[in-house]
Coordinates of C-alpha atoms in Angstrom, one line a residue:
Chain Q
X1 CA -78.4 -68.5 -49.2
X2 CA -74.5 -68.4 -48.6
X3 CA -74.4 -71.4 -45.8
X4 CA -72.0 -74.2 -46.0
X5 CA -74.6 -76.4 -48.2
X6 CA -73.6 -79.7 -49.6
X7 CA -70.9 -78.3 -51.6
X8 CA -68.2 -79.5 -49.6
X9 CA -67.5 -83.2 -48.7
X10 CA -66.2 -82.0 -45.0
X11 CA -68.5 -81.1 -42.5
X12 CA -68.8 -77.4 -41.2
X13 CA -67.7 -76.0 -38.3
X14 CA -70.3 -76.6 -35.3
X15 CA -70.2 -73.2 -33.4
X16 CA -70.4 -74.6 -29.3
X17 CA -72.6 -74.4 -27.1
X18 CA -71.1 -71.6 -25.2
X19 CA -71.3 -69.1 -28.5
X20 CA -72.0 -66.1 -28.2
X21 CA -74.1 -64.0 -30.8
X22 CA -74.0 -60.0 -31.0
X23 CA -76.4 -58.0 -32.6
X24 CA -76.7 -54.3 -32.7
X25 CA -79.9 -52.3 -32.8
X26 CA -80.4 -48.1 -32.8
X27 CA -83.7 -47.2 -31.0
X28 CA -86.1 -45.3 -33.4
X29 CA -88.8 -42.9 -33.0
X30 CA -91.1 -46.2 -34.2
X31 CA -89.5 -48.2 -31.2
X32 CA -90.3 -46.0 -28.7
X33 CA -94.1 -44.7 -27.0
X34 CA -95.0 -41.7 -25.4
X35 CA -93.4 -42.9 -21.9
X36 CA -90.3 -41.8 -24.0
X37 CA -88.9 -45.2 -23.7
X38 CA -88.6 -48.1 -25.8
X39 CA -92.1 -49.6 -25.6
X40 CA -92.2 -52.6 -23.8
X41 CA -92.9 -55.1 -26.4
X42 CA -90.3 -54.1 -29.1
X43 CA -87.9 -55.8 -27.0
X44 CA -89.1 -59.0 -28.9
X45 CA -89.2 -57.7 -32.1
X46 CA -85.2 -56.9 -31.3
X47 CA -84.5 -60.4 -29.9
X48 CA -85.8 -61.9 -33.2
X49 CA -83.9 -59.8 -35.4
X50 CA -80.9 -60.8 -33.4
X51 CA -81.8 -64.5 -33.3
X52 CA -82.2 -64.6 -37.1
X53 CA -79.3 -62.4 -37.7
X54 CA -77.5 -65.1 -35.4
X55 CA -78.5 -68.0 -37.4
X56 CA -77.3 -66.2 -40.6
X57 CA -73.7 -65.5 -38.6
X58 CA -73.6 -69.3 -37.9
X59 CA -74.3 -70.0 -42.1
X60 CA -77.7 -71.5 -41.4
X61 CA -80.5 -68.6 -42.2
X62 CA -83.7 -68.9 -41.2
X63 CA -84.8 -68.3 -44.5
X64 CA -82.9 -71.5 -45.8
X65 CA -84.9 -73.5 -43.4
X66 CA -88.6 -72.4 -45.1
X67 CA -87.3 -73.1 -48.2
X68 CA -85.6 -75.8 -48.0
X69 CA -87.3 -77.9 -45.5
X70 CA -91.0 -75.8 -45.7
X71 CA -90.3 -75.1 -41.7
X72 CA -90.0 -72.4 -39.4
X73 CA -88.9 -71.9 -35.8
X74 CA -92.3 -70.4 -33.8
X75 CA -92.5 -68.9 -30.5
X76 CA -93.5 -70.6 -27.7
X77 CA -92.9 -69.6 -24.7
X78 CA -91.1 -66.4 -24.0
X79 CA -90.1 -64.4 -20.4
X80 CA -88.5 -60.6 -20.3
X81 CA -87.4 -58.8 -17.4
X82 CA -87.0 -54.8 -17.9
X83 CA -84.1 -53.9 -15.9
X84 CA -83.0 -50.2 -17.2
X85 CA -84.8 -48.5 -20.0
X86 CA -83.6 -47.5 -23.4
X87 CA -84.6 -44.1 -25.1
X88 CA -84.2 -42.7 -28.8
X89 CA -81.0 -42.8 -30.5
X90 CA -79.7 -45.6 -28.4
X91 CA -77.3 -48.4 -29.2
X92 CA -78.1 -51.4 -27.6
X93 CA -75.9 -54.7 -28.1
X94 CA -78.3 -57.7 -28.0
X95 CA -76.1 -61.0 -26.9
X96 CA -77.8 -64.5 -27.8
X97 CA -76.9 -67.6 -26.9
X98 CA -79.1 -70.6 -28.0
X99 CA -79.6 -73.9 -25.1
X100 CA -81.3 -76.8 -24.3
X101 CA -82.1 -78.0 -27.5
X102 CA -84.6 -81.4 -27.9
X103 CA -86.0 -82.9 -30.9
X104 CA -88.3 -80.6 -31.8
X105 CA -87.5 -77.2 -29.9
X106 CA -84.4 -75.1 -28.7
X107 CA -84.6 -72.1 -26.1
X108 CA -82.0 -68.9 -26.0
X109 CA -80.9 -66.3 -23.5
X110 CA -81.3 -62.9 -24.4
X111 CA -79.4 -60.1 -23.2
X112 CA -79.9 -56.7 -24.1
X113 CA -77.2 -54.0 -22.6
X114 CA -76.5 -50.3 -23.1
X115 CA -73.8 -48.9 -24.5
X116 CA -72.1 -48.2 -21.3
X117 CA -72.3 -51.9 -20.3
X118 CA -75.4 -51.8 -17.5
X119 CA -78.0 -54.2 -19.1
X120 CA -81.5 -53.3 -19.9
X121 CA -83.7 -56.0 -20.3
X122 CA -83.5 -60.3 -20.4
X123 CA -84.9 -63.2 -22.1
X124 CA -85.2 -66.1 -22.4
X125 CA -87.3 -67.4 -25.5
X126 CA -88.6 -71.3 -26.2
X127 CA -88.6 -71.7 -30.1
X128 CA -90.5 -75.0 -32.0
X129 CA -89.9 -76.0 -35.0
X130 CA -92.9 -76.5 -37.1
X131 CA -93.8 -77.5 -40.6
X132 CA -94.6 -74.1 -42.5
X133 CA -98.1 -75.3 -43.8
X134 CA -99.7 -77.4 -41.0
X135 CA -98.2 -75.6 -38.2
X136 CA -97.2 -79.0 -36.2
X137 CA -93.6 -79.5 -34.6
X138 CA -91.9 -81.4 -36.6
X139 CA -87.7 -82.4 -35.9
X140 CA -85.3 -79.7 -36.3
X141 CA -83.4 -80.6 -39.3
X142 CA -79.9 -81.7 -38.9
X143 CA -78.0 -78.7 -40.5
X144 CA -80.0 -76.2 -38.0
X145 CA -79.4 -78.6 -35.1
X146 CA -77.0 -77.4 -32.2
X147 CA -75.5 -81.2 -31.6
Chain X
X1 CA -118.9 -64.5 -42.9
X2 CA -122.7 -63.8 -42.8
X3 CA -123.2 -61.3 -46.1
X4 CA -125.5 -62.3 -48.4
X5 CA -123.5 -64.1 -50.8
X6 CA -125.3 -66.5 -53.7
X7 CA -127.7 -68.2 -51.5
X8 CA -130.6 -65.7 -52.0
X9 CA -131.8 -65.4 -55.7
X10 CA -132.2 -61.3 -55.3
X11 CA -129.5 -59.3 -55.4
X12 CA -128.5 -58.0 -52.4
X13 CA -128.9 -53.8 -51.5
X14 CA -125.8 -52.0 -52.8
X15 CA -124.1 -49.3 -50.7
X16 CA -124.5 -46.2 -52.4
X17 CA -121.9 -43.8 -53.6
X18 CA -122.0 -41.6 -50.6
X19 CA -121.5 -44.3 -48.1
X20 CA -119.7 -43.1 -45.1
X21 CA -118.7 -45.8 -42.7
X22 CA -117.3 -44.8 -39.4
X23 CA -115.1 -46.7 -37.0
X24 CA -114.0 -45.4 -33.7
X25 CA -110.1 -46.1 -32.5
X26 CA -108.5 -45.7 -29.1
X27 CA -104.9 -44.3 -28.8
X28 CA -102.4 -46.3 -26.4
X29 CA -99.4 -46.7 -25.3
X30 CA -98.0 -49.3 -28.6
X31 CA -99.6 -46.2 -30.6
X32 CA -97.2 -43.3 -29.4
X33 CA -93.7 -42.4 -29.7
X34 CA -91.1 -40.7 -27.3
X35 CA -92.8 -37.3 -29.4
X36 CA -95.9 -37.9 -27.5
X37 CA -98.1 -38.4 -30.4
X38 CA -99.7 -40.9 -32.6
X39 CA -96.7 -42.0 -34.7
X40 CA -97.3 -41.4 -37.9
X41 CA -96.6 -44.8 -39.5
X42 CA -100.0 -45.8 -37.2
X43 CA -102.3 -43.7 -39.1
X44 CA -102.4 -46.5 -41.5
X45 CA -102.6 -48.9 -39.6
X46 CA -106.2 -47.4 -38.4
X47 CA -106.9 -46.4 -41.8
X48 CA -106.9 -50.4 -42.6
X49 CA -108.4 -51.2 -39.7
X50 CA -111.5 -48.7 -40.7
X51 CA -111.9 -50.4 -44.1
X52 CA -112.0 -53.4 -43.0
X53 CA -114.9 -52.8 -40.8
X54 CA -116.4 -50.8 -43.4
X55 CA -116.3 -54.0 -45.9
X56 CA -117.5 -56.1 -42.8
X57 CA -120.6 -53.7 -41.9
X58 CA -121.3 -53.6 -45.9
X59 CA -121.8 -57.2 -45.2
X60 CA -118.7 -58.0 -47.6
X61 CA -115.7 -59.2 -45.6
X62 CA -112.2 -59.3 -46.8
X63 CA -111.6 -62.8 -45.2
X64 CA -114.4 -63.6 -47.7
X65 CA -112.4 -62.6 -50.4
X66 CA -110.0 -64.3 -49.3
X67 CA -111.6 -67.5 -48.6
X68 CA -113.8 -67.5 -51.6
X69 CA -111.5 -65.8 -54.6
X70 CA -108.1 -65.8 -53.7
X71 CA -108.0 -62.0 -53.6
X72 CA -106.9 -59.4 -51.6
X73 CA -106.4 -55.9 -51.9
X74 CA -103.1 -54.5 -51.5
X75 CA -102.2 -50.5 -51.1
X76 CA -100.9 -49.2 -54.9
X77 CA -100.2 -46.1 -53.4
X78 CA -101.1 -44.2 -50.0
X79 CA -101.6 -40.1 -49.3
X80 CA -101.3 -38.8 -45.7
X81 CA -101.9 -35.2 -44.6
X82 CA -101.1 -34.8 -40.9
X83 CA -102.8 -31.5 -39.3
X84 CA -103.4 -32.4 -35.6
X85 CA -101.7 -35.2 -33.9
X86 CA -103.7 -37.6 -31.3
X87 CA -102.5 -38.4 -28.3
X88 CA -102.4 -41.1 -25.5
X89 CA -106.1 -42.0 -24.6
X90 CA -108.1 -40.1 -27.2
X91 CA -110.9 -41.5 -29.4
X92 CA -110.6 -40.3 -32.8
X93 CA -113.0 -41.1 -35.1
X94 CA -112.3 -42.3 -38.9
X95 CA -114.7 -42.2 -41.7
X96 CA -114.3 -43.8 -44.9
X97 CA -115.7 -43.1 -48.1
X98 CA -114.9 -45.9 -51.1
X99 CA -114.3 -43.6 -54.7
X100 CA -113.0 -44.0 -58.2
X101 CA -113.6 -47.8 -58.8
X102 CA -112.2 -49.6 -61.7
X103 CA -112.0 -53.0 -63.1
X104 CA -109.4 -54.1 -60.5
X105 CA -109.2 -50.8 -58.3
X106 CA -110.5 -48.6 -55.5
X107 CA -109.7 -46.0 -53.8
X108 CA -110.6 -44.3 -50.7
X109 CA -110.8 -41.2 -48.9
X110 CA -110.4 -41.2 -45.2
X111 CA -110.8 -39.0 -42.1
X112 CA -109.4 -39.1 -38.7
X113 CA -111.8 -36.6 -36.5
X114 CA -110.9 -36.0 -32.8
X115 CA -113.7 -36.1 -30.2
X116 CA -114.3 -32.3 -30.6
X117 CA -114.7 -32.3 -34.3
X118 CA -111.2 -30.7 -34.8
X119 CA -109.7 -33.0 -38.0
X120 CA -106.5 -35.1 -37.1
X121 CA -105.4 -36.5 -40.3
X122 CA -106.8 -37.1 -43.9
X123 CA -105.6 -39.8 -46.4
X124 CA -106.2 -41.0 -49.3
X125 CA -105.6 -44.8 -50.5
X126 CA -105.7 -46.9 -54.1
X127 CA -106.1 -50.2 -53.5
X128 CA -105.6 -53.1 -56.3
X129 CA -107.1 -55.8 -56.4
X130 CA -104.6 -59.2 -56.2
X131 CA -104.8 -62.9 -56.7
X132 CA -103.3 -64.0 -53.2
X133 CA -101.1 -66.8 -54.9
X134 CA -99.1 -64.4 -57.4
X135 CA -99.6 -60.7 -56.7
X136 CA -101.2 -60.4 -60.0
X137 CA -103.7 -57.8 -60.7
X138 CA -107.0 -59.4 -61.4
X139 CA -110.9 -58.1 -61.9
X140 CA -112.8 -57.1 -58.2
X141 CA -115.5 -60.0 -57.9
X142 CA -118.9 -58.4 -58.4
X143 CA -120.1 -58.7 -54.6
X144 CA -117.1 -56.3 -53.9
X145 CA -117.7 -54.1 -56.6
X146 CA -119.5 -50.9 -55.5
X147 CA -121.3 -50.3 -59.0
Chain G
X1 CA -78.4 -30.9 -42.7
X2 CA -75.2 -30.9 -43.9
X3 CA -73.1 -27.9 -41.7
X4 CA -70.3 -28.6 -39.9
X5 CA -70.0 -28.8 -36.1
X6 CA -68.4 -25.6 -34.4
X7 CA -65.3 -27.5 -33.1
X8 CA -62.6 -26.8 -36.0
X9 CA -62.1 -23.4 -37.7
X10 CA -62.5 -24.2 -40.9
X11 CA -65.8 -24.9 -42.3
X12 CA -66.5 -28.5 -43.3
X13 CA -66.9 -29.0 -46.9
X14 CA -71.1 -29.2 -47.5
X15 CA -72.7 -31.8 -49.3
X16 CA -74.5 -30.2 -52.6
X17 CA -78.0 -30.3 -53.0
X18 CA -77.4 -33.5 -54.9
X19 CA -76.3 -35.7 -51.7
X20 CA -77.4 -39.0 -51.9
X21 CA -77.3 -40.9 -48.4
X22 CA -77.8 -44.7 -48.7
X23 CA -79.1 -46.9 -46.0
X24 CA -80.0 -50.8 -45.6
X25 CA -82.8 -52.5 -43.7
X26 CA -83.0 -56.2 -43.8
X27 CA -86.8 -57.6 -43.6
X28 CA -87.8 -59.4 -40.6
X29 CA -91.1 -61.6 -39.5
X30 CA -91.9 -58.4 -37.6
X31 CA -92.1 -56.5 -40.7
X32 CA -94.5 -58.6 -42.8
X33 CA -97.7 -60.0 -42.9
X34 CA -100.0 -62.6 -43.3
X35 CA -100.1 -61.3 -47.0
X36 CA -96.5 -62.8 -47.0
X37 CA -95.3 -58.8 -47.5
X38 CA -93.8 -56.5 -45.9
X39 CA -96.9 -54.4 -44.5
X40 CA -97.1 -51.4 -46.5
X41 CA -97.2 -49.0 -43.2
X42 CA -93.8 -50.3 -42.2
X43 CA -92.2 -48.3 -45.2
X44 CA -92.5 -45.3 -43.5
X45 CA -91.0 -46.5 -40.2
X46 CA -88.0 -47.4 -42.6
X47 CA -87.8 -44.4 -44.2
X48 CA -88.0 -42.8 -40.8
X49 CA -84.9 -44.8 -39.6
X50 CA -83.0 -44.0 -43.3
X51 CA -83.4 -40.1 -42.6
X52 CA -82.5 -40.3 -39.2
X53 CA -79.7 -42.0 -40.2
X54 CA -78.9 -39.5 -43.1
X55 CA -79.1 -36.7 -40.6
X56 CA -75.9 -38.7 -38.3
X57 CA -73.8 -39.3 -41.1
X58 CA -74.3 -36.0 -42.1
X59 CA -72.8 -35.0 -38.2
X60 CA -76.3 -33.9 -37.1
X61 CA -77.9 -36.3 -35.4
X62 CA -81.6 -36.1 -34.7
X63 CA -80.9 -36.3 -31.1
X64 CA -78.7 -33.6 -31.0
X65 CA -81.9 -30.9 -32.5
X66 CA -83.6 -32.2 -29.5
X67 CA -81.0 -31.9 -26.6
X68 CA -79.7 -28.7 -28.2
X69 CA -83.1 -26.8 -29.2
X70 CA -85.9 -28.6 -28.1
X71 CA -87.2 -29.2 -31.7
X72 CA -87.9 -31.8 -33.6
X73 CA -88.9 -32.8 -37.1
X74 CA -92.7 -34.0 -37.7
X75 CA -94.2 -35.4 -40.5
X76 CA -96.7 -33.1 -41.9
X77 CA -97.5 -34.7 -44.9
X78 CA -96.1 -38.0 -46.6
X79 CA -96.8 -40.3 -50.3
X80 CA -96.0 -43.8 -50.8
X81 CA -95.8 -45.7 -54.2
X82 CA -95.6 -49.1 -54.1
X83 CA -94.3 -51.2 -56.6
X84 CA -93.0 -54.3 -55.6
X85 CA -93.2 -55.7 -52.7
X86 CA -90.9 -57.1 -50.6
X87 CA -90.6 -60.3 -48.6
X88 CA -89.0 -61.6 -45.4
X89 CA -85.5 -61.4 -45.3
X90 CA -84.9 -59.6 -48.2
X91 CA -82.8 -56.5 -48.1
X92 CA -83.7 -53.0 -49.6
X93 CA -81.3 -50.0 -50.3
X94 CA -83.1 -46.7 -49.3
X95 CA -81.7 -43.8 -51.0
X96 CA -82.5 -40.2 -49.5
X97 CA -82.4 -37.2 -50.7
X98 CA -83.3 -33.5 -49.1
X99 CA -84.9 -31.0 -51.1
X100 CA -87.3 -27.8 -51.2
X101 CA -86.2 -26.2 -47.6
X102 CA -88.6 -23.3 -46.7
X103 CA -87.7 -21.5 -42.7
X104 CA -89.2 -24.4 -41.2
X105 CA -90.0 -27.4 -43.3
X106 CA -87.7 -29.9 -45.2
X107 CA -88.8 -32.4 -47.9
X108 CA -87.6 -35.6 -48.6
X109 CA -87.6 -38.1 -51.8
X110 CA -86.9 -41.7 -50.9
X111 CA -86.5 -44.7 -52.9
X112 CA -86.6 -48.6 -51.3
X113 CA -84.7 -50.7 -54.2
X114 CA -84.0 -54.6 -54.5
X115 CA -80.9 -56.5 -54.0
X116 CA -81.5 -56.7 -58.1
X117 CA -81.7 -53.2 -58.8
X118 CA -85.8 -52.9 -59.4
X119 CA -87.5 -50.2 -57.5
X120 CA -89.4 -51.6 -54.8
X121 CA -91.0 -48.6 -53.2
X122 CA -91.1 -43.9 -53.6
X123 CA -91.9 -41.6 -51.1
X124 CA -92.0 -38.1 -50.6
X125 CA -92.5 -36.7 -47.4
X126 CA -92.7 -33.2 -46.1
X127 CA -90.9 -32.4 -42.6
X128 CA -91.7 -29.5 -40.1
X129 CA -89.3 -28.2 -37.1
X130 CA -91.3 -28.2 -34.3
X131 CA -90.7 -26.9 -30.6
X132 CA -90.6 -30.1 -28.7
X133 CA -93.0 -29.0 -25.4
X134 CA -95.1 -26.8 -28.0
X135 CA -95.4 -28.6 -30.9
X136 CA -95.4 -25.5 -33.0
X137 CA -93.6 -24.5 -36.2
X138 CA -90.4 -23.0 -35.9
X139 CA -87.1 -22.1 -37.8
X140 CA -84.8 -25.2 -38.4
X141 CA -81.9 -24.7 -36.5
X142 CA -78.7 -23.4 -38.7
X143 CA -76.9 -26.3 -38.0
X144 CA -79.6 -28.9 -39.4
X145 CA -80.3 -26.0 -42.8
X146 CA -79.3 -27.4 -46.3
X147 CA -78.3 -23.8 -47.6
Chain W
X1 CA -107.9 -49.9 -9.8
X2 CA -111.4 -50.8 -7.9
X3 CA -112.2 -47.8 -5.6
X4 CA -115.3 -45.6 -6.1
X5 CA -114.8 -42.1 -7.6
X6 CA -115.3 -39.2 -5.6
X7 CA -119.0 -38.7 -6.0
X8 CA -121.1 -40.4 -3.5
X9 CA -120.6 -40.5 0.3
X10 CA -120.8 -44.0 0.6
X11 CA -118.4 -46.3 -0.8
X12 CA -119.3 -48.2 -3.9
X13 CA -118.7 -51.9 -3.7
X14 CA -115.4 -53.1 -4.7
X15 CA -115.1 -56.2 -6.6
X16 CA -113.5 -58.5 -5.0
X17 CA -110.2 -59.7 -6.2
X18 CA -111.6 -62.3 -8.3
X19 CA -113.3 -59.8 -10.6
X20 CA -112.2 -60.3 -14.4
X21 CA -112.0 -58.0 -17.1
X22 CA -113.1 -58.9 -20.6
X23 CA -112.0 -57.1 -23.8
X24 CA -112.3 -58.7 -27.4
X25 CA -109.6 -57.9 -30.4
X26 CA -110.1 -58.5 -33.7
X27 CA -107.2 -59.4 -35.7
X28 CA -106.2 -57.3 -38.7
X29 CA -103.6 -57.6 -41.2
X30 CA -101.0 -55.0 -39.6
X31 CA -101.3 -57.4 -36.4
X32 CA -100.0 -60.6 -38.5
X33 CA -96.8 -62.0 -39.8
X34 CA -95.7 -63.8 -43.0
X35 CA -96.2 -67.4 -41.3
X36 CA -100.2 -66.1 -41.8
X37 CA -100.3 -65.7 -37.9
X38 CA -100.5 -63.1 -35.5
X39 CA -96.8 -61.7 -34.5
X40 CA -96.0 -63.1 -31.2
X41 CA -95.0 -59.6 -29.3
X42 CA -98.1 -58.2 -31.0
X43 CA -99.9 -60.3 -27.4
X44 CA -98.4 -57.8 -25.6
X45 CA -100.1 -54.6 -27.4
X46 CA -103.2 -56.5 -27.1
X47 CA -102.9 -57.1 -23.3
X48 CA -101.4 -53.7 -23.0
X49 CA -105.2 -52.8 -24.4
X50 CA -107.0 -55.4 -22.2
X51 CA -105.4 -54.0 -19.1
X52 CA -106.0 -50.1 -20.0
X53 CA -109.6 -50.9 -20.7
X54 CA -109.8 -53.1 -17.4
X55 CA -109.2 -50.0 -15.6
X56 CA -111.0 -47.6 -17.4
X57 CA -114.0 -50.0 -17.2
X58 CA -113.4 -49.9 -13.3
X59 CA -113.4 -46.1 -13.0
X60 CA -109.9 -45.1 -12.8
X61 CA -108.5 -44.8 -16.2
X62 CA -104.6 -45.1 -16.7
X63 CA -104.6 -41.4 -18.5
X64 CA -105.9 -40.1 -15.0
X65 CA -103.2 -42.2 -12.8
X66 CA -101.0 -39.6 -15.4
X67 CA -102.8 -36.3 -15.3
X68 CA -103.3 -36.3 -11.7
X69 CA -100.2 -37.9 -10.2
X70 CA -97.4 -37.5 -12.6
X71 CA -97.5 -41.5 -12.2
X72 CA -97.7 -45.0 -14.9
X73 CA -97.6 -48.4 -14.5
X74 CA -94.9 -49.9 -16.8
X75 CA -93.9 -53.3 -17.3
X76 CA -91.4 -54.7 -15.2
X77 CA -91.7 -58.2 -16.0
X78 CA -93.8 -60.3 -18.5
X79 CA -94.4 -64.1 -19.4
X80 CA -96.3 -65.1 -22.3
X81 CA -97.2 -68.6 -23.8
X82 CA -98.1 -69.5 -27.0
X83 CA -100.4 -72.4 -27.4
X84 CA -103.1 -71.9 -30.4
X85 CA -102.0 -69.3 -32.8
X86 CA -104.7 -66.4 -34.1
X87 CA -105.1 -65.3 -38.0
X88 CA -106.6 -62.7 -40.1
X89 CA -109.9 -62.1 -39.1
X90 CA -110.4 -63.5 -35.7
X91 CA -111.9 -62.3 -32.7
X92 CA -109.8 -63.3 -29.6
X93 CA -111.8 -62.5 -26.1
X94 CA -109.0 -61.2 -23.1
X95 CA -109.8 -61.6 -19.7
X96 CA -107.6 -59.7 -17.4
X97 CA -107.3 -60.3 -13.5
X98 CA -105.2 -58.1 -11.2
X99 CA -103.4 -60.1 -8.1
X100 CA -100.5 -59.8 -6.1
X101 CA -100.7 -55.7 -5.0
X102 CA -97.5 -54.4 -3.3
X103 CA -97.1 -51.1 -2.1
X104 CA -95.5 -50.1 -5.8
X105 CA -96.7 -53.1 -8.1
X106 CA -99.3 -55.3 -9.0
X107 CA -99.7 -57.8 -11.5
X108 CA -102.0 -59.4 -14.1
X109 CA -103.0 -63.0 -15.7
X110 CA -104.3 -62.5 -18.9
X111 CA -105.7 -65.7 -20.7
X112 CA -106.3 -64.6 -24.7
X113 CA -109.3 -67.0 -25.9
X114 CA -110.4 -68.1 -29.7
X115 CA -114.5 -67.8 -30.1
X116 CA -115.1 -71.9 -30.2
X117 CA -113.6 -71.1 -26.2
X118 CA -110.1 -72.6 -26.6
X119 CA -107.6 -70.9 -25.3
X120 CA -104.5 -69.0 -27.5
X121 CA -102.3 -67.6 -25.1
X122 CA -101.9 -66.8 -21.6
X123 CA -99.5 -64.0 -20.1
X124 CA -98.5 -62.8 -17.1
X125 CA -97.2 -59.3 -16.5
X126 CA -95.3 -57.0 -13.0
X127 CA -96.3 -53.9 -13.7
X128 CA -94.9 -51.1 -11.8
X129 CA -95.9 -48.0 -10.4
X130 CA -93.4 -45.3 -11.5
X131 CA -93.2 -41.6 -11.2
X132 CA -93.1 -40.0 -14.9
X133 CA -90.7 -37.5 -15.1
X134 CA -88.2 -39.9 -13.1
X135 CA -89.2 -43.5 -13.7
X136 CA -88.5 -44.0 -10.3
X137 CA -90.9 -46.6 -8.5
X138 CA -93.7 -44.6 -6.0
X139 CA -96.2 -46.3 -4.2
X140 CA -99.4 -46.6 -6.5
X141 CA -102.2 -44.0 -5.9
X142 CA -105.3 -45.5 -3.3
X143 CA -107.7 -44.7 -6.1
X144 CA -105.6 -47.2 -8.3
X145 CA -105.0 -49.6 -4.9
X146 CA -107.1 -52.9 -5.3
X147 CA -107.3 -53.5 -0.9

């Protein structure tokens, strides 16, 4: 929508690998369950939000990649630990940081901390890249690759 | 799925008017929010949920529409009265009574009943009927039609 | 809504009846559906997020009704319009405005608008100060009153 | 979560720990995503399901574990893959096995499978059992004990 397209002849800036992505999100009375904590599996909702919101950040949105290329990064694996839970009215600061990138499929690190620094939850998230309308991996294309 | 589309020469038997369907719904955890309760974005969640089994047990799924019209129906316009919130673990019951059809519309009036008869929560829903492709408005196909 | 805190002598200057708060969600995967829309429920977890919101910036946080009084606002009754929907990573303006205050309820009009001005989505919904460990009506706190 | 209630003097036979659960979901609009497939942490709602029903179906229901020992089990630690996706309409089959009982946790393997019998996702989950009103970890209840 606003990403470095081919309007200029130089290259954009690659971020590297060690980048580091913040995303903030306020826990709501929707987010939470009657435990009074956030329920358990809003924690991926949150890590998408911050993954796409990291893409944006980086000048390649997510939504670029369907329609430009008709693909879209699916989940394929994911893994969260709950360390210390978070409760209505919240901040939490969601760090992402995308790695081991291959043809097809790149993973991130998620970390999710509190606002007074102790974290609450991890994860770690395999994406693929698939073609929109048959749902097969196809190669990440070059402008959403990481090297 | 298994209604009794054109196949059969007879028509099939039309629901009447005062058709109630019911369809049962267990509260858990995802469900709640830190208030304890049912949060109250769910109830229409459930209140989908019920009309979808309703077309189902009609013998008239909305996958069929789908599949065989390119329509769906999408919520014009949605009415919730909240007078006694579930909680964790209950089994409220949800009836749903179709009314007020027109060329491309329907509406319906539902009920959420706890186990002891008490009501939870009454809404009432217009659905329009949509070509899948565009959004556009277009005519109910007969075997949907409810007169 | 719209009192000052106790902490400086001089009353805070309150908003008039007029008070328009404004507030952004941006639409994620976790939003939609397979309709390719956001799913009409999830308009009232936004405009649940917009009030809260509305309630902070006006230096009364949600929270603090809780902490401070063991009450809480429930949705007794709420009315949705739909009129265009919106799609995955879009971003809709949700304007907010209190009105018709009574000892113990608070009603709301809120409108979702496109990045292009059209009027995506109106609802009204009707709030009521609960005690917290009772759920039963009582008077809204002075702090959180409009007048 | 295998023991016999209260009501006979001899003890009712305990499955052994090979005995799986089976709960079926049916996939509804509010449970999918604009790439036309079910939202990936939506899995976790529906094992979250699987497992309460699990243990209801064995005699001790979770809303008892509450009521009678201030106790829950919450999710300390969950894996999920991803390997056929689910749509609108389908009926996915859980089966749910308990293994690995500590004094305070026990966990689950959860295997989500299509009706033609291939498999669409499989999960594992810690769940731990936590005192309500602290959220610190107690040891779980005998009733709720599997040896």
């Amino acid at each position: 929508m606003n990403a470095p397209s081919g309007e200029s002849a130089a290259p954009a800036p690659r971020p590297t690998h060690a980048s580091l992505f913040k995303h903030q999100v306020r826990i709501y009375y929707a987010d939470t369950d009657a435990g009074g904590v956030v329920y358990h599996a809003n924690y991926l909702m949150f890590a998408e939000r911050a993954r796409l919101e990291a893409m944006r950040e980086a000048g390649h949105p997510h939504a670029d990649l369907i329609a430009e290329h008709d693909c879209l990064f699916m989940v394929r694996r994911v893994e969260v630990e709950y360390l210390r839970p978070a409760r209505l009215d919240d901040m939490l600061t969601i760090t992402t940081e995308f790695f081991g990138e291959t043809a097809a499929t790149v993973s991130a690190r998620q970390t999710f901390v509190h606002a007074d620094g102790t974290v609450c939850a991890r994860l770690v998230v395999e994406l693929v890249c698939v073609r929109a309308s048959t749902g097969k991996p196809v190669k990440i294309p070059p402008r959403w690759r990481r090297s």
